[in-house]
Coordinates of C-alpha atoms in Angstrom, one line a residue:
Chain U
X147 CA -18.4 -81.4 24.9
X148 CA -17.3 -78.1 26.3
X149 CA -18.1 -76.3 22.9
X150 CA -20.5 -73.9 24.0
X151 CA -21.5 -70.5 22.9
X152 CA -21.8 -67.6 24.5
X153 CA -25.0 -66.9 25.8
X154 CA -27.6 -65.1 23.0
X155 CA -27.3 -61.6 24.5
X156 CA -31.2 -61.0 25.4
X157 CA -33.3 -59.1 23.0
X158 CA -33.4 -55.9 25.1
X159 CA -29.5 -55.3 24.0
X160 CA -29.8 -56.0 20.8
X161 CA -29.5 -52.9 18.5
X162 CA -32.3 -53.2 15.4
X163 CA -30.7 -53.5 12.0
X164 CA -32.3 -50.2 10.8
X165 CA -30.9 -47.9 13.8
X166 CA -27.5 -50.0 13.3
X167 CA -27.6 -48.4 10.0
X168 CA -28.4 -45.2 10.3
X169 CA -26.4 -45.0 13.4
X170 CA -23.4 -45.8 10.8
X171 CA -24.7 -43.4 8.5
X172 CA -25.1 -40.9 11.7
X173 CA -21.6 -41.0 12.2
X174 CA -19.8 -40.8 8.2
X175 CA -22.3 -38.0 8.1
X176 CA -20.7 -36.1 11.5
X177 CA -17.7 -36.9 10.2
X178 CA -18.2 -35.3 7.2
X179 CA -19.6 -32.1 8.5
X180 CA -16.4 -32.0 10.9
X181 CA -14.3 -32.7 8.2
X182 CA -16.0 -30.0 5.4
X183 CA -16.4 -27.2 8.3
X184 CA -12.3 -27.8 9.3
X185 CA -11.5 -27.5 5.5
X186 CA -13.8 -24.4 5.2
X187 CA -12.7 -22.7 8.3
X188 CA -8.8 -23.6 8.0
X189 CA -9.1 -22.0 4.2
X190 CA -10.3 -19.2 5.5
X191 CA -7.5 -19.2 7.9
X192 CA -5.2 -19.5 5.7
X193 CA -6.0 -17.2 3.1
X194 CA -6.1 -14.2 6.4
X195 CA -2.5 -15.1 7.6
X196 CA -1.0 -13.0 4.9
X197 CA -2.1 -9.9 6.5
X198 CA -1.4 -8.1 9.2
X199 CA -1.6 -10.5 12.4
X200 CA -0.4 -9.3 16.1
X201 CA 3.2 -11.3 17.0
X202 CA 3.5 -14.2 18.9
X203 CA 4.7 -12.1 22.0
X204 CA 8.3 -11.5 20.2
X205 CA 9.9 -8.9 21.5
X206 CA 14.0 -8.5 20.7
X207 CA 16.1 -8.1 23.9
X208 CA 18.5 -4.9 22.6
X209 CA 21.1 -4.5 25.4
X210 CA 20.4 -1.6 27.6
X211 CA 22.5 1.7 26.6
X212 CA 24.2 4.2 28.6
X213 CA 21.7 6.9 30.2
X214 CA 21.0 10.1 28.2
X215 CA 22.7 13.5 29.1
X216 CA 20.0 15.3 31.1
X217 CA 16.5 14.3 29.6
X218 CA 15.4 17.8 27.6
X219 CA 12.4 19.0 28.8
X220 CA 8.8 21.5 27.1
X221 CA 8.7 20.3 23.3
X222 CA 10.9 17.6 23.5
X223 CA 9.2 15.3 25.8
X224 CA 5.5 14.9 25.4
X225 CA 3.9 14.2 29.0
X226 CA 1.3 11.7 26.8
X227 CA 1.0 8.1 27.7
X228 CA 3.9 6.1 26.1
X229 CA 2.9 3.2 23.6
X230 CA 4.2 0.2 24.9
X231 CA 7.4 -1.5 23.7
X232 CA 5.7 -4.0 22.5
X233 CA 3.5 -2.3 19.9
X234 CA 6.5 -0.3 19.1
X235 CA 9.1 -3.0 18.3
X236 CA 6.0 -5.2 16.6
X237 CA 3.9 -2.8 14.5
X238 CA 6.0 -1.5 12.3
X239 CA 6.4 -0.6 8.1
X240 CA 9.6 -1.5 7.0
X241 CA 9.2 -2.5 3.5
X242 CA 12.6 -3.7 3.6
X243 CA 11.1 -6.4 5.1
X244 CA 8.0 -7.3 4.1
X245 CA 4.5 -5.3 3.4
X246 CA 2.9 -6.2 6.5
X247 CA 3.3 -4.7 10.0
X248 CA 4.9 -7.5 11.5
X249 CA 7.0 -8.5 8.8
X250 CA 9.8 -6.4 10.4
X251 CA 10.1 -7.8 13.6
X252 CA 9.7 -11.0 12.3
X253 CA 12.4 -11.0 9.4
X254 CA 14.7 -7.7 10.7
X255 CA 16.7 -10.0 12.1
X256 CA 18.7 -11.1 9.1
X257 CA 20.4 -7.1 9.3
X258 CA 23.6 -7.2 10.1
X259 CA 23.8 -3.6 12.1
X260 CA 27.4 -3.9 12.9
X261 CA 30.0 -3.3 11.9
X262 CA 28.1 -0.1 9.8
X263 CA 29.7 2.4 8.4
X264 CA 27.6 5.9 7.3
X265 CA 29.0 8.3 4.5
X266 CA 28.3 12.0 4.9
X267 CA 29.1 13.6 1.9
X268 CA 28.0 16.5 -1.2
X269 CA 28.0 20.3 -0.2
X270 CA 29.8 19.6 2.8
X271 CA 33.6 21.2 3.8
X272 CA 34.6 18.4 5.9
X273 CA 33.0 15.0 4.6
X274 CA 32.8 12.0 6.6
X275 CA 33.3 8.3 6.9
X276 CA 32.5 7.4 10.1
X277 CA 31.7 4.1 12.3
X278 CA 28.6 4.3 13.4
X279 CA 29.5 3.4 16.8
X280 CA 32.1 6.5 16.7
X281 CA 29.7 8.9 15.3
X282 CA 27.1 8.2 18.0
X283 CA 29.6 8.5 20.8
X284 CA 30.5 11.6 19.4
X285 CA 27.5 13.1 20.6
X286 CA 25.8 13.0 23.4
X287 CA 22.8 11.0 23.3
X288 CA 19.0 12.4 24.4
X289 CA 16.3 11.2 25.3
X290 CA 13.6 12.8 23.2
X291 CA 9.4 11.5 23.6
X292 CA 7.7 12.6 20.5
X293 CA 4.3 11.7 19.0
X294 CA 4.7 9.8 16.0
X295 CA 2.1 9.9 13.0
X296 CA 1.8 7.6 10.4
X297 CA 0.2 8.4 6.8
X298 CA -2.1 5.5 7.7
X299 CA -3.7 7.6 10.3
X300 CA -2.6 5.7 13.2
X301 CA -0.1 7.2 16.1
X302 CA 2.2 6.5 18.8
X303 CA 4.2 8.2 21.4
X304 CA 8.0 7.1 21.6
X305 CA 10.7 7.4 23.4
X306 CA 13.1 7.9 21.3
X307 CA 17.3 8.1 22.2
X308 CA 19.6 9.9 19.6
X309 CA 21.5 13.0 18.3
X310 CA 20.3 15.9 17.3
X311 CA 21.1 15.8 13.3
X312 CA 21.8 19.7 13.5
X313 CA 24.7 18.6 15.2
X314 CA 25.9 16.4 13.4
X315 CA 25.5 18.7 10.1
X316 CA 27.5 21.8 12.0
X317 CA 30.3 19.1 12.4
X318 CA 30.4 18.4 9.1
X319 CA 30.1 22.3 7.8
X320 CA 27.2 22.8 5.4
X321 CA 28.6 24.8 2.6
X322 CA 26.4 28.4 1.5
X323 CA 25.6 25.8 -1.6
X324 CA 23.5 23.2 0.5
X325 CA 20.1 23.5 0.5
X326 CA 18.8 19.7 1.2
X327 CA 19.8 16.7 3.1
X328 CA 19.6 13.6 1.1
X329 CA 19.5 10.3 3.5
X330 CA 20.0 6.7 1.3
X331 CA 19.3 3.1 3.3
X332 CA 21.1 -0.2 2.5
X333 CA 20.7 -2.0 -0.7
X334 CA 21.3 -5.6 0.1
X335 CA 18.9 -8.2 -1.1
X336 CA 20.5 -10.5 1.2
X337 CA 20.4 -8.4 4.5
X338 CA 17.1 -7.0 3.3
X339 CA 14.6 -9.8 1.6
X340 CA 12.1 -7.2 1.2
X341 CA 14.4 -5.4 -1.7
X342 CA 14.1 -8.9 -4.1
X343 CA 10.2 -8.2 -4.5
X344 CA 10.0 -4.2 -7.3
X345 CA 7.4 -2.8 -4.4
X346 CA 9.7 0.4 -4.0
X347 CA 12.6 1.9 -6.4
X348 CA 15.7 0.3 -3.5
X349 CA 16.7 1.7 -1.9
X350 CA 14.7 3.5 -0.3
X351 CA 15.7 7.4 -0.2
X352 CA 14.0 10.3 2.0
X353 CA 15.2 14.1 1.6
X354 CA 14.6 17.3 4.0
X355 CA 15.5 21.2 3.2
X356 CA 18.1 22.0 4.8
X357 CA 16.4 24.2 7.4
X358 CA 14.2 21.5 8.2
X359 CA 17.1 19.2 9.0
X360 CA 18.5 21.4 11.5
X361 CA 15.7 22.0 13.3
X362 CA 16.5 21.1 16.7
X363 CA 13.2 18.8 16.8
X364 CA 15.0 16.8 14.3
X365 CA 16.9 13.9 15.5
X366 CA 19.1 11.1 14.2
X367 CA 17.7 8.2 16.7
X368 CA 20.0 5.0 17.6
X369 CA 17.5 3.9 20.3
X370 CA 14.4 3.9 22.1
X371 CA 12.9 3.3 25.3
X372 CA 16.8 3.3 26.6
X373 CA 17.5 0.2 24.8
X374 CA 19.2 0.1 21.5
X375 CA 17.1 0.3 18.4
X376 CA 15.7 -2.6 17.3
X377 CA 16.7 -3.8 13.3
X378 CA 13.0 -3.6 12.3
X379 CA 12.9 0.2 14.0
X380 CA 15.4 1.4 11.5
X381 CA 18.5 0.1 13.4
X382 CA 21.1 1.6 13.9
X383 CA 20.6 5.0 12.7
X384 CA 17.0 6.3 11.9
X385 CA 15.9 9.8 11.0
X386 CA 12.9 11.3 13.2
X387 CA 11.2 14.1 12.1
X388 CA 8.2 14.5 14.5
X389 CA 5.7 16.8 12.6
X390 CA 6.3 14.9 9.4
X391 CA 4.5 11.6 8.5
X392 CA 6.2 9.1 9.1
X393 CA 7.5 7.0 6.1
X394 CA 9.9 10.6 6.1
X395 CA 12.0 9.0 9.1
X396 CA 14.1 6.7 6.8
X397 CA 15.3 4.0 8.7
X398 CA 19.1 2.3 8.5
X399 CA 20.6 5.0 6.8
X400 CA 24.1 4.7 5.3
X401 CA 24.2 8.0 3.7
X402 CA 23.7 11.5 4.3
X403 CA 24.2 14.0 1.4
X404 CA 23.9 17.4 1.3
X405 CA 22.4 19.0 -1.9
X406 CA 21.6 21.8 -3.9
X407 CA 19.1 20.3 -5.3
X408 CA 15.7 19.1 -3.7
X409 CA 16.6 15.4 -4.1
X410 CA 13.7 12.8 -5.0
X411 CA 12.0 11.1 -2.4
X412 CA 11.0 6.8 -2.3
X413 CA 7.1 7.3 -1.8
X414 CA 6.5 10.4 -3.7
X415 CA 8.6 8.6 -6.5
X416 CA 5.7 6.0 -6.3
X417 CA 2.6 8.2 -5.9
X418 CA 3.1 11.8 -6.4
X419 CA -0.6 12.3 -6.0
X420 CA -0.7 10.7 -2.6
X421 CA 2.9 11.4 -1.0
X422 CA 4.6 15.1 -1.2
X423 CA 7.8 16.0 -0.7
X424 CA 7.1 17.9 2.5
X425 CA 5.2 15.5 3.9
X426 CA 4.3 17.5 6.6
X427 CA 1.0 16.3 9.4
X428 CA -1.6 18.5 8.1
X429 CA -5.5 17.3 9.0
X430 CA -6.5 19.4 6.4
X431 CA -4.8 17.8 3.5
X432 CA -6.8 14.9 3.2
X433 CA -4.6 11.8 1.6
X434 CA -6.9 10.9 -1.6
X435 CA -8.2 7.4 0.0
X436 CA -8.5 8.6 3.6
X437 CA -9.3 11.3 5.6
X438 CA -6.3 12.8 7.8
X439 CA -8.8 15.1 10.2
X440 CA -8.3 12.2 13.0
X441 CA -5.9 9.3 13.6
X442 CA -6.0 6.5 16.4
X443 CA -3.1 6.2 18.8
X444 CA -1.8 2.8 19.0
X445 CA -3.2 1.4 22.1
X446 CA -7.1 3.4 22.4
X447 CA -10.4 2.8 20.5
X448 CA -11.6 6.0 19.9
X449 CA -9.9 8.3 17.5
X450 CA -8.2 11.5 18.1
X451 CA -8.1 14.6 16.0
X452 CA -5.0 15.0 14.0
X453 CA -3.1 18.3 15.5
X454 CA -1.4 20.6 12.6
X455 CA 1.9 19.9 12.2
X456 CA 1.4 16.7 14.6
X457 CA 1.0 19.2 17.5
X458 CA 4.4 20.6 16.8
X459 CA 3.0 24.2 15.0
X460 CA 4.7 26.4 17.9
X461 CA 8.1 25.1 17.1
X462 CA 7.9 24.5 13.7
X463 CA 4.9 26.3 11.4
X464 CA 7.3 29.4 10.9
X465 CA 9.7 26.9 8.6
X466 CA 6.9 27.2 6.3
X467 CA 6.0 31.1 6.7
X468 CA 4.4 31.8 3.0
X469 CA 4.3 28.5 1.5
X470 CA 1.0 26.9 0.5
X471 CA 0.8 23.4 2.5
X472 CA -2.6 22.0 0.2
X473 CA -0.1 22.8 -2.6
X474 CA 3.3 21.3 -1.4
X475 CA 1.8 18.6 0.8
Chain F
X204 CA -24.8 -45.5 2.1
X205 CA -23.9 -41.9 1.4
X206 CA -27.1 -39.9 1.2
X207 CA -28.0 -38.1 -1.7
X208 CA -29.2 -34.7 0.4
X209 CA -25.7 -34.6 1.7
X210 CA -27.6 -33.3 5.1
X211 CA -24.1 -32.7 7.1
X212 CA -22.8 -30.1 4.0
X213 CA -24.7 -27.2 4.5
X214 CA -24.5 -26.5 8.1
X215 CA -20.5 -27.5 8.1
X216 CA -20.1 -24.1 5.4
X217 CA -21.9 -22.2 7.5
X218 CA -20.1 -23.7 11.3
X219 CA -16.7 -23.9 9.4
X220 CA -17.2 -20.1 7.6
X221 CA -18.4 -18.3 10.7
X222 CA -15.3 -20.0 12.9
X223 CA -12.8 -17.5 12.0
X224 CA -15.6 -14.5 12.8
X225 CA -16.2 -16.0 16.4
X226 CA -12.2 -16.0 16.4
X227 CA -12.0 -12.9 15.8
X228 CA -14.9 -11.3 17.6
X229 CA -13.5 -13.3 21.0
X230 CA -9.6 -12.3 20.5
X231 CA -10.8 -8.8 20.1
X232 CA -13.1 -8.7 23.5
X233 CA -9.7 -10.2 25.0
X234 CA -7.3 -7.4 23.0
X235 CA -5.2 -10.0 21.5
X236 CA -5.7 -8.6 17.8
X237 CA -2.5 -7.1 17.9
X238 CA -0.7 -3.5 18.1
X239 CA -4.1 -2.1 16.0
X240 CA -6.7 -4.4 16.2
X241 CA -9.5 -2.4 14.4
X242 CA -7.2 -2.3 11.4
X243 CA -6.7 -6.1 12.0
X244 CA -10.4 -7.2 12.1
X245 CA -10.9 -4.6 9.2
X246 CA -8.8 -6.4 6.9
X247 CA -9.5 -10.2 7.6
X248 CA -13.4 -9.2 8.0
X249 CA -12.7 -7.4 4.4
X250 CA -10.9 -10.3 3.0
X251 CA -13.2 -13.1 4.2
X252 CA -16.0 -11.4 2.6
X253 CA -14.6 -10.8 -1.1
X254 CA -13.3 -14.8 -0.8
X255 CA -16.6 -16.1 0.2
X256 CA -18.6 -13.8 -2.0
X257 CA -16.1 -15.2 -5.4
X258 CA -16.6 -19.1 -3.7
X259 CA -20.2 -18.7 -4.1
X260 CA -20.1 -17.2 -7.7
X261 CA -17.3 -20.1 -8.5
X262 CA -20.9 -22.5 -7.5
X263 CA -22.5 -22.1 -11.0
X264 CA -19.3 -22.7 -12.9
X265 CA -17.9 -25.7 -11.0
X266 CA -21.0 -27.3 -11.8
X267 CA -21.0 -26.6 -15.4
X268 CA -17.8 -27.0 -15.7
X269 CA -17.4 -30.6 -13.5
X270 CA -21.0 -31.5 -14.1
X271 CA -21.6 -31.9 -10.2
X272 CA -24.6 -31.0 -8.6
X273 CA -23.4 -29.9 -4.8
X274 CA -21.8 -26.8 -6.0
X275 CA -25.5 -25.3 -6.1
X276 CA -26.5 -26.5 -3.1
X277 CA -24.4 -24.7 -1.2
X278 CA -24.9 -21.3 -3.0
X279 CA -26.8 -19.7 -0.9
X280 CA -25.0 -20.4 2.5
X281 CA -22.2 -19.1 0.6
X282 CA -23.7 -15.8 -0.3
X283 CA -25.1 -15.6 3.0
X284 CA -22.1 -15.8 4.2
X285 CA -20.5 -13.4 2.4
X286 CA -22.7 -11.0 3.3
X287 CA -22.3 -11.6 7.2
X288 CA -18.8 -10.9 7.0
X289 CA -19.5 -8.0 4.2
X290 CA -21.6 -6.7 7.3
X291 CA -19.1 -7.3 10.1
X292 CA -16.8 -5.5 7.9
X293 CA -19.1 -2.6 7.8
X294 CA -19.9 -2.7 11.4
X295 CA -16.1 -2.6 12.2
X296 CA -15.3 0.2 10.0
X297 CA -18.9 2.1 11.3
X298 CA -18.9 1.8 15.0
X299 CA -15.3 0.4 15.7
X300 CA -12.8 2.3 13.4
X301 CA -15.6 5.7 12.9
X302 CA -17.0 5.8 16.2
X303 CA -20.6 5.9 14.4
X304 CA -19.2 9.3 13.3
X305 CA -22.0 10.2 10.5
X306 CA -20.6 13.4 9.6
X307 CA -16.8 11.2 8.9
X308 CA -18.5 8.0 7.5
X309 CA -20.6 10.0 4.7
X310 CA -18.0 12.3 3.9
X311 CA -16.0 8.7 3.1
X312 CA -19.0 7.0 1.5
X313 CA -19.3 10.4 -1.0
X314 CA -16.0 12.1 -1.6
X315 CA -13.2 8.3 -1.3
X316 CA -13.9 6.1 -4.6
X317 CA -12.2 3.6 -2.1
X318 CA -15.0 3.8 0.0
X319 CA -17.8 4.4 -2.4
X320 CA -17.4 1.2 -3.9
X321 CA -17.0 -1.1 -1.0
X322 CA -19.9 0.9 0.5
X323 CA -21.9 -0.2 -3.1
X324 CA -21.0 -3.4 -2.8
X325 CA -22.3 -4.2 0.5
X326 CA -25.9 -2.1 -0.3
X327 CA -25.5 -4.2 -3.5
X328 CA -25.5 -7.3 -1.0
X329 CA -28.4 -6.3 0.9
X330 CA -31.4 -7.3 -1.2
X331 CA -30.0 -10.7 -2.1
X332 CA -29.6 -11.3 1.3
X333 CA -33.2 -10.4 1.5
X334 CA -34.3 -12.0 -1.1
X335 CA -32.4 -15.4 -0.5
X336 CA -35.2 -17.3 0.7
X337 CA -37.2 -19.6 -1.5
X338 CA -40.5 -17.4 -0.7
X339 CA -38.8 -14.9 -2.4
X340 CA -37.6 -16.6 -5.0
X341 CA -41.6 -17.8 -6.1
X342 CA -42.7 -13.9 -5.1
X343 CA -40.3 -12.8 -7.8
X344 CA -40.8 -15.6 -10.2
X345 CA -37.1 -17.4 -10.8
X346 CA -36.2 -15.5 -14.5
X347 CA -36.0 -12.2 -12.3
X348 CA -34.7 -13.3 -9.1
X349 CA -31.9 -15.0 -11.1
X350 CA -31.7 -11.3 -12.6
X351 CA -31.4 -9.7 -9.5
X352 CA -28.8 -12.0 -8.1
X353 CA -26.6 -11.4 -11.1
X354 CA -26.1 -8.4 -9.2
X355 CA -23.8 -10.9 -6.8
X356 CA -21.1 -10.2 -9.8
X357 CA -21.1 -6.7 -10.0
X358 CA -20.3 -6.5 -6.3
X359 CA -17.7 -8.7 -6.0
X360 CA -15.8 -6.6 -9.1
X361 CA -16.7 -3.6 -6.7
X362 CA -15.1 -5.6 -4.2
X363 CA -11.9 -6.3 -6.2
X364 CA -11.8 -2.5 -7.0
X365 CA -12.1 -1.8 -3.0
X366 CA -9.6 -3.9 -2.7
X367 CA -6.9 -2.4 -5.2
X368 CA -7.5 0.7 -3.9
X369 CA -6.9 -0.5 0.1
X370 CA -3.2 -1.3 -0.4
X371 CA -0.8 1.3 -0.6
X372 CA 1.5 -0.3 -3.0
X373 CA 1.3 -3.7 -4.1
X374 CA -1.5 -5.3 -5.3
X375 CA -0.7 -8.7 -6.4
X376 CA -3.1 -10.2 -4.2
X377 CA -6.0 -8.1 -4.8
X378 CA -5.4 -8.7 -8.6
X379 CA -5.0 -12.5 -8.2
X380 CA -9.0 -12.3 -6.8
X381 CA -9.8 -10.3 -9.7
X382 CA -8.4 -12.6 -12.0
X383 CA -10.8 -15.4 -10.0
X384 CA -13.7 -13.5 -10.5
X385 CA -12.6 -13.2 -14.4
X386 CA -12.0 -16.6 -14.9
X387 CA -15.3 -17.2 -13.1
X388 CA -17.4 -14.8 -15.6
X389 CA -15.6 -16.0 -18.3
X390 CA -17.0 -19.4 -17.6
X391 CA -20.5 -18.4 -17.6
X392 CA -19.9 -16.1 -20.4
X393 CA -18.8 -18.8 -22.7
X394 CA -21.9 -21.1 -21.2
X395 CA -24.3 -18.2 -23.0
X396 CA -22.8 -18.0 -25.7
X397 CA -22.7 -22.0 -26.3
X398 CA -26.8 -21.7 -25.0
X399 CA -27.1 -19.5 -27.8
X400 CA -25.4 -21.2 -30.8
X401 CA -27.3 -24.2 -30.1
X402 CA -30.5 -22.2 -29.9
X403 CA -30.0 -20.7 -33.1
X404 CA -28.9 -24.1 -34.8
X405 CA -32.3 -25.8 -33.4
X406 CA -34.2 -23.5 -35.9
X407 CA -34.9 -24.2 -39.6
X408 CA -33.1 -22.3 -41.8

């Protein structure tokens, strides 16, 4: 007979029952842990994805628009560092789009910036309805680098390409009743997801005195860094007002009305206590939950005192010659 | 034969809940936290801290509630926990977001309810962390170390209320932690009062 068995391996090899055991018990066990600390960490993950997280590198490729008329020079173009595109075109709020800071760039996309069409209308003696493409090549455009400050105490420096909005207003002929500038943004759920969820009254409205709006600081912006403006920057027409905070620079506007009346404003129609009308960078007005003494630009570690009027005060403190800024914030 | 001591559970809380801080701490040193990072490790250190802190005050219900014995196990690696990223959370505000500005930091701490209660909170923290050892529980004798710990409740509502008060506008998701943490007292709540009831119906009338 060939019916053999293997040979018995020798004793030396063979693994006693007790260690075979607990090397089985070894091993659940390690599973276990790994499978507990992978539920414990990924919950953990899951429940911080919500917030604020940087992009996955997206950056949107805006075709590249003509050159500015010669770049203005002193006050218009700080000589600080420029924040990168990046950071620009990623971090921004956009409630329109979501709560968090890269909500916009993530979901501006759906904005359908063209064909757009902006109304400018009220105390006005020659109202317009205008293409948005034909009202920006109406003017020409500048290149304007301001410092940007947001109520959150954080900052950037842009390079911003628009129109002057004085401009724009002495085209359209103030009459002696205008007194305010009222600026309205789309309302369209669908273009705008954000405007399903009752965060904000949509849409979103913003509102300067008249003065203020044609202050030549004051600039109706259709792009930045030379490219057009990105959807989640405010595309394709976006109010800059440098020494103001800067939920004031309404972004997508449609409309433009001119008013006798100071008209009402989106965030001081959802905190009054926290949000004035003026608005303006003061780091001696403190907002209630933060301190406004100091701010960090985008981009460093350390923080930087907040300049009045966002460093702006030469060009603009004499606006408000008389007024009490802790009072009308 | 699953072991009774459940030896693996312990240290896979505490390797699985300090993961995301190593994630955090290493994408930082590499700047990869995004446009503002501070404000990014802020709110996740922030966050982590209020969910672990309500997870270990879920331990004592769960187990009444389920009649399982592993939720108090794992208690006190939960509020240890919680207190790590409660400190990291600090730390990043303190040296990262204030530059260990004193003069800044108390005038937040004293004049910002915002900041007064998440600043309570975490010196709320501070002697249960100290005290979570079972030395100290036999120095304090377990009626008033259970005492003291009941003070793990009142800083997680301080938490909540931080929380509220960090967003600028909606607060659905703070108020869906809040209405954890309710859920959670009302649980023990009702435990008393059932303790109670029975005491009272145990003596002659």
């Amino acid at each position: 007979m060939r019916d053999k068995l293997p040979p018995e391996p020798p004793g030396s090899e063979v693994t006693p029952e007790k260690l075979y055991l607990r090397r089985r018990e070894f091993i659940k066990n390690a599973g276990l842990f790994a499978g507990t600390a992978a539920v414990v960490g990924g919950g953990l993950y899951l429940l911080g994805m919500k917030r604020t997280r940087p992009m996955d590198g997206f950056v949107p490729d805006a075709g590249t628009v003509a050159q500015p008329v010669a770049p203005a020079q002193g006050v218009f173009v700080t000589d600080e560092p420029r924040t990168p595109y990046e950071d620009i075109t990623t971090y921004n709020n956009f409630y329109e789009f979501g709560l968090d800071k890269n909500d916009p760039a993530r979901r501006a996309h759906t904005l359908k910036t063209r064909p757009w069409t902006v109304v400018i209308d009220g105390e006005v003696h020659k109202p317009w309805t205008v293409d948005v493409d034909q009202l920006i090549s109406a003017f020409p455009l500048e290149e304007r680098v301001y410092r940007m400050r947001c109520v959150e105490a954080w900052s950037m420096v842009i390079p911003w390409l628009g129109l002057p909005l004085g401009k724009l207003l002495d085209r359209v002929q103030p009459t002696s009743f205008a007194k305010y500038v009222a600026f309205t943004t789309l309302e369209d759920p669908e273009q705008m997801p954000g405007q399903k969820s009752p965060v904000l009254d949509w849409p979103y409205v913003e509102g300067l005195r008249l003065d203020e709006a044609q202050h030549p600081l004051t600039l109706l912006a259709t792009g930045l860094y030379g490219k057009q403006l990105p959807p989640q920057n405010g595309a394709p027409l976006r109010l800059v007002v440098p020494w103001k905070y800067g939920f004031k620079g309404i972004k997508s506007i449609v409309r433009i009305t001119l008013t006798r009346e100071q008209p009402p404003t989106t965030w001081n129609l959802a905190n009054k206590r926290e949000y004035g009308f003026y608005a303006n960078v003061n780091p001696a007005v403190d907002h209630p939950r933060w301190s406004q003494a100091s701010e960090r630009r985008i981009g460093e570690g350390a923080r930087r005192p907040t300049l009045p009027f966002n460093g702006y005060a030469d060009a603009v403190a004499g606006l408000y010659r008389g007024m009490d800024l802790k009072r009308d914030f | 034969m699953a072991s009774s001591k459940l030896p693996w559970l312990n240290p896979a809380i505490a390797v699985g809940g300090l993961a995301p801080l190593l994630q955090l701490a290493v994408l930082g040193a590499q700047g990869e936290l995004g446009a503002n990072g501070i404000e990014f490790a802020l709110n996740q250190t922030g966050l982590f801290a209020l969910a672990v802190l309500i997870a270990s005050l879920a331990c004592t219900p769960v187990r009444l509630v389920t009649g399982w014995t592993w939720p108090a196990r794992i208690r006190r690696t939960l509020g240890l926990l919680a207190f790590t990223y409660a400190a990291a959370h600090f730390l990043t505000y303190s040296v990262l977001d204030q530059g260990l500005d004193v003069r800044a930091m108390a005038e937040d701490v004293f004049t910002r309810p915002f900041i007064t209660v998440g600043f309570t909170a975490l010196m709320l923290l501070v002697p249960l962390a100290v005290t979570s050892t079972n030395k100290w529980v036999r120095r304090l004798g377990f009626p008033r170390w259970q005492r003291l710990h009941r003070l793990a409740y009142v800083a997680a509502v301080l938490g909540v209320v931080h929380f509220v008060w960090r967003v600028k506008k909606d607060v659905t998701e703070p108020v869906l932690y809040g209405a954890v943490l309710a859920v959670l007292l009302a649980v023990r709540v009702g435990e008393a009062v059932r303790k109670r009831r029975a005491l009272a119906t145990q003596r002659p009338a």
